[in-house]
Coordinates of C-alpha atoms in Angstrom, one line a residue:
M1 CA 158.4 36.5 -109.5
N2 CA 158.5 39.5 -107.2
L3 CA 159.0 42.8 -109.0
V4 CA 162.2 43.8 -107.2
L5 CA 163.7 40.3 -107.6
K6 CA 162.9 40.4 -111.3
I7 CA 164.6 43.7 -111.8
L8 CA 167.7 42.5 -109.9
Y9 CA 167.7 39.4 -112.0
F10 CA 167.8 41.5 -115.2
I11 CA 170.5 43.7 -113.8
L12 CA 172.6 40.7 -112.9
L13 CA 172.1 39.4 -116.5
G14 CA 173.1 42.7 -118.0
I15 CA 176.3 43.5 -116.1
P16 CA 178.2 40.4 -117.4
Q17 CA 177.3 41.6 -120.9
A18 CA 179.0 44.9 -120.1
I19 CA 182.0 43.0 -118.7
F20 CA 182.5 41.0 -121.9
N21 CA 182.2 44.1 -124.0
P22 CA 185.7 44.8 -125.6
F23 CA 185.5 48.4 -124.4
F24 CA 185.4 47.2 -120.8
W25 CA 188.8 45.5 -121.3
V26 CA 190.2 48.7 -123.0
V27 CA 189.1 50.6 -119.9
L28 CA 190.7 47.9 -117.6
F29 CA 194.0 48.3 -119.6
I30 CA 193.9 52.0 -119.2
V31 CA 193.4 51.5 -115.4
F32 CA 196.5 49.2 -115.4
V33 CA 198.5 51.8 -117.3
Q34 CA 197.6 54.5 -114.7
Y35 CA 198.7 52.3 -111.8
K36 CA 201.8 51.3 -113.6
R37 CA 202.7 55.0 -114.0
T38 CA 202.1 55.4 -110.2
A39 CA 204.4 52.4 -109.5
D40 CA 207.1 53.9 -111.8
F41 CA 206.8 57.2 -109.9
E42 CA 207.3 55.4 -106.6
E43 CA 210.3 53.5 -108.0
K44 CA 211.9 56.7 -109.2
M45 CA 211.3 58.6 -105.9
F46 CA 212.0 55.9 -103.4
G47 CA 213.7 53.0 -105.2
F48 CA 210.8 50.6 -104.6
T49 CA 207.1 50.3 -105.1
T50 CA 204.5 50.1 -102.3
T51 CA 202.1 47.9 -104.2
N52 CA 201.8 45.8 -107.3
P53 CA 199.9 47.4 -110.2
L54 CA 198.2 44.1 -111.0
K55 CA 197.0 43.9 -107.4
R56 CA 195.6 47.4 -107.6
V57 CA 193.8 46.5 -110.9
S58 CA 192.2 43.4 -109.4
S59 CA 191.0 45.4 -106.4
S60 CA 189.6 48.2 -108.7
L61 CA 187.9 45.6 -110.8
M62 CA 186.0 44.0 -107.9
Y63 CA 185.0 47.4 -106.5
G64 CA 184.0 48.6 -109.9
I65 CA 181.6 45.7 -110.5
F66 CA 180.1 46.3 -107.1
G67 CA 179.7 50.0 -107.8
G68 CA 178.1 49.2 -111.2
F69 CA 175.6 46.9 -109.6
V70 CA 174.5 49.6 -107.0
G71 CA 174.5 52.3 -109.7
S72 CA 172.3 50.1 -111.9
I73 CA 169.8 49.7 -109.1
I74 CA 169.6 53.5 -108.6
I75 CA 169.2 54.1 -112.3
V76 CA 166.4 51.6 -112.8
A77 CA 164.7 52.8 -109.6
L78 CA 164.7 56.4 -110.7
G79 CA 163.9 55.5 -114.3
V80 CA 166.9 57.6 -115.6
S81 CA 167.0 57.3 -119.4
I82 CA 169.8 58.3 -121.8
A83 CA 167.2 59.2 -124.4
G84 CA 167.8 62.9 -125.2
S85 CA 170.5 63.2 -122.5
G86 CA 172.9 64.9 -124.9
L87 CA 175.9 62.8 -124.0
A88 CA 177.2 63.3 -127.6
Y89 CA 177.6 67.0 -126.6
V90 CA 178.8 66.4 -123.1
W91 CA 181.8 64.2 -123.9
P92 CA 183.6 66.7 -126.4
L93 CA 183.0 69.6 -124.0
A94 CA 184.5 67.7 -121.1
L95 CA 187.6 67.0 -123.2
L96 CA 187.8 70.7 -124.1
L97 CA 187.4 71.8 -120.4
M98 CA 190.3 69.4 -119.5
L99 CA 192.6 71.7 -121.5
I100 CA 191.8 74.5 -119.1
S101 CA 192.3 72.4 -116.0
P102 CA 192.3 68.5 -115.5
H103 CA 189.7 68.6 -112.7
L104 CA 187.2 70.2 -115.1
M105 CA 187.0 66.9 -117.1
C106 CA 183.9 66.0 -115.2
F107 CA 180.2 65.7 -116.3
S108 CA 179.2 68.1 -113.6
Y109 CA 180.8 70.9 -115.5
A110 CA 180.2 69.8 -119.0
G111 CA 176.7 68.6 -118.3
G112 CA 175.8 71.7 -116.4
I113 CA 177.1 74.0 -119.2
I114 CA 175.2 72.0 -121.9
S115 CA 172.0 72.1 -119.8
I116 CA 172.2 75.8 -119.2
F117 CA 172.7 76.5 -123.0
S118 CA 169.8 74.2 -123.7
L119 CA 167.5 76.0 -121.2
L120 CA 168.5 79.5 -122.3
F121 CA 168.9 79.1 -126.1
G122 CA 167.1 75.9 -126.9
F123 CA 170.3 74.3 -128.3
P124 CA 171.4 71.7 -128.0
K125 CA 168.0 70.2 -127.2
V126 CA 168.6 67.9 -124.2
D127 CA 166.5 66.3 -121.5
V128 CA 168.0 68.4 -118.6
P129 CA 166.5 66.5 -115.7
G130 CA 167.5 63.2 -117.2
L131 CA 171.1 64.4 -117.9
M132 CA 171.5 65.9 -114.4
A133 CA 170.1 62.8 -112.8
L134 CA 172.6 60.6 -114.7
V135 CA 175.4 62.9 -113.5
G136 CA 174.1 62.6 -110.0
V137 CA 174.0 58.8 -110.1
L138 CA 177.5 58.6 -111.5
H139 CA 178.8 60.8 -108.6
A140 CA 176.8 58.7 -106.1
V141 CA 178.6 55.6 -107.4
E142 CA 181.9 57.4 -107.3
S143 CA 181.3 58.5 -103.7
L144 CA 180.6 54.9 -102.7
L145 CA 183.8 53.6 -104.4
I146 CA 185.8 56.4 -102.8
Y147 CA 184.4 55.7 -99.3
F148 CA 185.3 52.0 -99.4
S149 CA 188.4 51.9 -101.6
G150 CA 189.6 55.4 -102.5
H151 CA 192.4 55.2 -99.9
L152 CA 193.7 51.8 -100.9
N153 CA 195.8 53.2 -103.8
A154 CA 197.4 56.1 -102.0
S155 CA 201.1 56.5 -102.8
P156 CA 203.6 58.2 -100.5
A157 CA 205.2 61.3 -101.9
L158 CA 207.7 64.0 -100.9
I159 CA 206.2 67.4 -101.6
K160 CA 207.9 70.8 -101.8
D161 CA 206.2 73.4 -99.6
E162 CA 207.1 77.1 -99.8
K163 CA 206.7 77.6 -96.0
R164 CA 207.9 74.3 -94.5
G165 CA 210.3 72.9 -97.1
I166 CA 210.0 69.2 -97.8
I167 CA 206.9 67.6 -96.3
G168 CA 205.4 64.2 -96.7
G169 CA 202.0 63.3 -98.0
F170 CA 200.0 60.9 -100.1
I171 CA 198.9 61.1 -103.7
I172 CA 195.5 59.4 -103.9
Q173 CA 194.7 58.1 -107.4
S174 CA 192.0 55.5 -107.8
F175 CA 190.4 54.3 -111.0
W176 CA 187.5 51.9 -111.5
P177 CA 186.0 50.2 -114.6
V178 CA 182.3 50.2 -113.9
P179 CA 179.9 47.9 -115.8
F180 CA 176.3 49.0 -115.3
I181 CA 172.9 49.3 -116.8
L182 CA 171.4 52.3 -118.5
L183 CA 167.9 52.7 -119.7
T184 CA 166.8 53.7 -123.1
I185 CA 163.4 54.3 -124.6
A186 CA 161.7 52.5 -127.5
V187 CA 158.2 52.6 -128.9
G188 CA 156.4 49.3 -128.7
I189 CA 157.7 46.0 -127.3
P190 CA 160.2 44.2 -129.5
S191 CA 159.6 40.6 -130.2
G192 CA 161.3 38.1 -127.8
V193 CA 161.8 40.8 -125.1
E194 CA 160.5 39.9 -121.7
A195 CA 158.6 42.9 -120.2
V196 CA 158.2 43.9 -116.5
N197 CA 155.1 45.8 -115.5
M198 CA 156.3 48.8 -113.4
P199 CA 154.1 50.6 -110.9
D200 CA 152.1 53.7 -111.8
W201 CA 154.4 56.1 -110.0
W202 CA 157.4 55.0 -112.0
P203 CA 159.6 56.5 -113.5
I204 CA 160.5 59.0 -110.9
I205 CA 162.5 61.0 -113.5
R206 CA 159.9 61.7 -116.1
P207 CA 161.2 62.0 -119.7
Q208 CA 160.4 65.3 -121.3
G209 CA 157.9 65.5 -124.2
L210 CA 157.0 61.8 -124.2
N211 CA 153.7 60.0 -123.6
L212 CA 154.7 57.1 -121.3
E213 CA 151.7 55.0 -122.5
N214 CA 153.4 54.5 -125.8
V215 CA 157.0 53.8 -124.8
I216 CA 159.0 51.0 -123.3
Y217 CA 162.2 51.2 -121.3
L218 CA 165.0 48.9 -122.4
M219 CA 168.0 47.9 -120.3
M220 CA 171.3 48.5 -122.0
P221 CA 174.7 47.3 -120.6
V222 CA 177.4 50.0 -120.8
V223 CA 180.8 50.6 -119.4
A224 CA 182.0 53.7 -117.5
A225 CA 185.4 54.7 -116.2
L226 CA 185.3 56.5 -112.8
G227 CA 188.3 58.0 -111.1
Y228 CA 189.3 59.9 -107.9
G229 CA 192.3 62.1 -107.4
D230 CA 193.3 63.9 -104.3
I231 CA 196.2 64.6 -102.0
A232 CA 196.3 64.0 -98.3
L233 CA 198.7 66.2 -96.3
T234 CA 196.9 67.0 -93.1
R235 CA 195.1 63.6 -92.6
Q236 CA 195.7 60.0 -93.3
P237 CA 194.4 58.9 -96.8
Y238 CA 191.5 56.9 -95.4
K239 CA 190.2 59.9 -93.4
K240 CA 190.7 62.2 -96.4
S241 CA 189.0 60.0 -98.9
R242 CA 186.1 59.2 -96.6
E243 CA 185.4 62.8 -95.9
S244 CA 185.5 63.5 -99.6
A245 CA 183.1 60.6 -100.2
V246 CA 180.6 62.0 -97.6
Y247 CA 180.6 65.5 -99.2
L248 CA 180.2 63.9 -102.7
I249 CA 177.2 61.8 -101.7
M250 CA 175.6 64.9 -100.3
F251 CA 176.2 66.7 -103.5
S252 CA 174.9 63.9 -105.7
S253 CA 171.8 63.5 -103.5
F254 CA 170.9 67.1 -103.9
L255 CA 171.6 67.0 -107.6
I256 CA 169.3 63.9 -108.0
L257 CA 166.6 65.6 -105.9
F258 CA 166.7 68.8 -108.1
S259 CA 166.5 66.6 -111.2
V260 CA 163.4 64.8 -109.9
L261 CA 161.8 68.1 -109.1
G262 CA 163.0 69.5 -112.5
S263 CA 161.2 66.7 -114.3
R264 CA 158.0 68.2 -112.9
I265 CA 158.7 71.9 -112.2
N266 CA 160.5 73.9 -114.8
F267 CA 162.2 76.2 -112.3
F268 CA 164.2 73.3 -110.8
K269 CA 165.7 72.5 -114.2
Y270 CA 167.7 75.7 -113.9
V271 CA 168.5 74.9 -110.2
A272 CA 169.9 71.5 -111.2
A273 CA 171.8 72.8 -114.2
L274 CA 173.5 75.6 -112.1
F275 CA 174.0 73.4 -109.0
A276 CA 176.0 70.7 -110.9
P277 CA 179.1 72.8 -111.8
I278 CA 178.8 75.3 -108.9
G279 CA 178.3 72.7 -106.3
H280 CA 181.1 70.5 -107.6
E281 CA 183.5 73.4 -107.7
Y282 CA 182.5 74.4 -104.2
L283 CA 183.4 70.9 -103.0
I284 CA 186.9 71.3 -104.4
I285 CA 187.4 74.8 -103.0
I286 CA 186.3 73.6 -99.5
G287 CA 188.7 70.6 -99.7
K288 CA 191.6 72.8 -100.6
K289 CA 190.7 75.4 -97.9
K290 CA 190.7 72.7 -95.2
E291 CA 194.1 71.4 -96.4
R292 CA 195.5 75.0 -96.2
N293 CA 194.1 75.7 -92.7
R294 CA 195.4 72.5 -91.1
E295 CA 198.9 71.6 -90.2
P296 CA 200.5 68.8 -92.3
L297 CA 201.0 65.5 -90.5
F298 CA 204.4 64.6 -92.0
T299 CA 206.7 67.6 -91.4
I300 CA 210.4 67.6 -90.5
P301 CA 210.6 67.1 -86.7
P302 CA 212.9 69.2 -84.5
F303 CA 214.7 66.0 -83.5
G304 CA 214.8 62.5 -84.8
V305 CA 213.4 61.4 -88.2
R306 CA 209.7 61.1 -89.0
I307 CA 208.3 58.1 -90.8
L308 CA 206.0 58.7 -93.8
Y309 CA 205.2 55.2 -94.8
V310 CA 205.7 51.6 -93.5
L311 CA 205.9 48.8 -95.9
E312 CA 203.7 45.7 -95.4
N313 CA 205.3 42.8 -93.6
S314 CA 208.5 44.9 -93.0
P315 CA 210.5 44.7 -89.7
A316 CA 209.1 48.2 -88.8
E317 CA 205.5 47.0 -89.2
R318 CA 206.2 43.9 -87.1
M319 CA 207.7 46.0 -84.4
G320 CA 204.5 48.2 -84.3
I321 CA 206.0 51.3 -85.8
R322 CA 203.4 53.4 -87.7
P323 CA 203.4 56.4 -90.1
G324 CA 203.9 59.6 -88.3
D325 CA 206.2 58.1 -85.6
I326 CA 209.5 59.8 -84.9
I327 CA 212.6 57.6 -84.5
I328 CA 214.8 59.0 -81.8
S329 CA 217.5 56.4 -81.5
I330 CA 218.5 52.9 -82.6
N331 CA 220.6 50.8 -80.4
G332 CA 221.3 53.8 -78.2
R333 CA 222.7 55.8 -81.1
P334 CA 220.8 59.1 -81.9
V335 CA 219.2 59.2 -85.3
N336 CA 218.8 62.7 -86.7
N337 CA 218.9 62.1 -90.4
I338 CA 218.8 59.3 -93.0
E339 CA 222.6 59.1 -93.0
D340 CA 222.6 58.1 -89.3
L341 CA 220.3 55.2 -90.2
K342 CA 222.6 54.2 -93.1
E343 CA 225.6 54.1 -90.7
I344 CA 223.7 51.8 -88.3
K345 CA 222.7 49.5 -91.2
A346 CA 226.3 49.3 -92.3
L347 CA 227.2 47.7 -88.9
A348 CA 224.7 44.9 -89.7
P349 CA 223.5 44.4 -86.1
T350 CA 221.6 41.2 -85.3
F351 CA 219.5 42.9 -82.7
L352 CA 217.7 46.3 -82.8
W353 CA 216.0 48.4 -80.1
I354 CA 214.4 51.5 -81.2
D355 CA 213.2 54.5 -79.1
Y356 CA 210.5 56.5 -80.9
V357 CA 207.7 59.0 -80.3
T358 CA 204.2 58.7 -81.6
P359 CA 202.2 61.6 -83.1
K360 CA 200.4 61.8 -79.7
N361 CA 203.8 62.5 -78.1
E362 CA 203.9 59.1 -76.4
K363 CA 207.4 57.7 -75.9
K364 CA 207.7 54.0 -77.0
Y365 CA 210.2 51.3 -77.3
A366 CA 210.5 48.4 -79.8
E367 CA 212.9 45.6 -80.4
M368 CA 213.6 42.8 -82.9
T369 CA 216.2 40.1 -83.5
F370 CA 217.7 39.8 -86.9
Y371 CA 220.0 36.9 -86.0
P372 CA 221.8 35.4 -87.9
Y373 CA 221.7 37.5 -91.0
G374 CA 221.9 41.0 -89.5
F375 CA 219.8 44.1 -89.9
D376 CA 219.3 45.1 -93.6
S377 CA 216.2 47.4 -93.8
L378 CA 213.5 48.7 -91.6
G379 CA 211.1 49.0 -94.5
V380 CA 210.1 52.6 -94.0
I381 CA 210.1 55.8 -95.9
L382 CA 211.5 58.8 -94.0
I383 CA 211.0 62.5 -94.3
P384 CA 214.5 63.8 -95.4
K385 CA 216.0 66.8 -93.8
D386 CA 218.1 67.6 -96.8
G387 CA 216.3 69.8 -99.2
D388 CA 218.1 68.5 -102.2
V389 CA 215.9 65.5 -102.8
A390 CA 213.4 64.4 -105.4
S391 CA 210.0 66.0 -104.7
I392 CA 206.9 67.2 -106.5
S393 CA 205.0 70.5 -106.7
L394 CA 201.3 70.8 -105.9
E395 CA 200.7 73.4 -108.7
E396 CA 197.8 72.3 -110.8
T397 CA 198.0 73.3 -114.5
G398 CA 196.2 72.6 -117.7
V399 CA 197.4 72.8 -121.2
I400 CA 196.1 76.3 -121.7
K401 CA 197.8 77.5 -118.5
K402 CA 201.1 76.0 -119.6
I403 CA 200.9 77.8 -123.0
K404 CA 200.0 81.1 -121.3
R405 CA 202.9 80.8 -118.9
I406 CA 205.3 80.3 -121.9
F407 CA 204.2 83.6 -123.5
T408 CA 204.1 85.5 -120.2
K409 CA 207.5 84.3 -118.9
K410 CA 209.8 87.2 -118.2
P411 CA 213.1 87.1 -120.2
S412 CA 216.2 86.4 -118.1
S413 CA 218.7 89.2 -117.7

């Protein structure tokens, strides 16, 4: 059997083992809980949900399996081993960093810090190139999942902005249970285990302090939980998520490259260890800066009402109305706020004609017959002009920041 086909065969055998692992179903349940919370948020803010949590979970499951397969191929191709990777130190540190800020719960930060301590002080003793390569592969899989499915779970939201008042945007939160293959190292070939003779140049990531002539790599099915959180204010969710994915795959590619070099040249161990947290933080800073420097898409227009979201299979979608369009009038009656729309709905017209303007300032016309039941709902979410509405703040805080704010809060007079 061809070497590549044989490796793919073993990966395809291993991934189902990870899926049937009880922990995989625990991760899947956690994913469902997260999407259920999102649905509850939408119900509270708008009175309905845009998607079914079970539908989101099934989509995440399929993409997660796909991502796990691709990630397993990368791991086996590089020869990334968890032997000496120090994951037992990385996990607790990641949880502690989360108390400072939620976005710090990432192996780029925890793994980078552990690696730097290991290089400078010799403790904890970890295989820095192996750990950094593993972090790079996880981010590569994450970028792939973000590119193809990150935007699918975007939820519309009304956001309080200090300069513009209420604006519309999308909260992007995606989670994936990822079954994949990790490599571990053993001495000698266990009985009953089928071996594959790898080429002399393999592994690309060389384990530190081991004689490869006396070891064997074993495939071990594991489960990972990957997630992506972002907010889209100046671009549609699919454009925002795909841009994030492109930056992330560039970051992960450089991190893997530095790890490969670090397994051969000591200097690049330091480069990889520093690049992981600094490079990841730079991605976040760049993303926030771009959002600040661009104009939001869904602001309150000077006339009419702007549409933030259009429900699937709704009358608005069938009429060709899209997010960002501004409704000017319905049945010849000007629409300047949500109350105007409610008054038109109260008349239960059996025929609607809508004048609206697209984001490109194109004037358009749409019509639809509701006979014999009358018009009930367009199926849209509008940007309200009244400031007294349910909205969220973009302020990001961790537990430590909240505690600090309690003790520094000025007493009221």
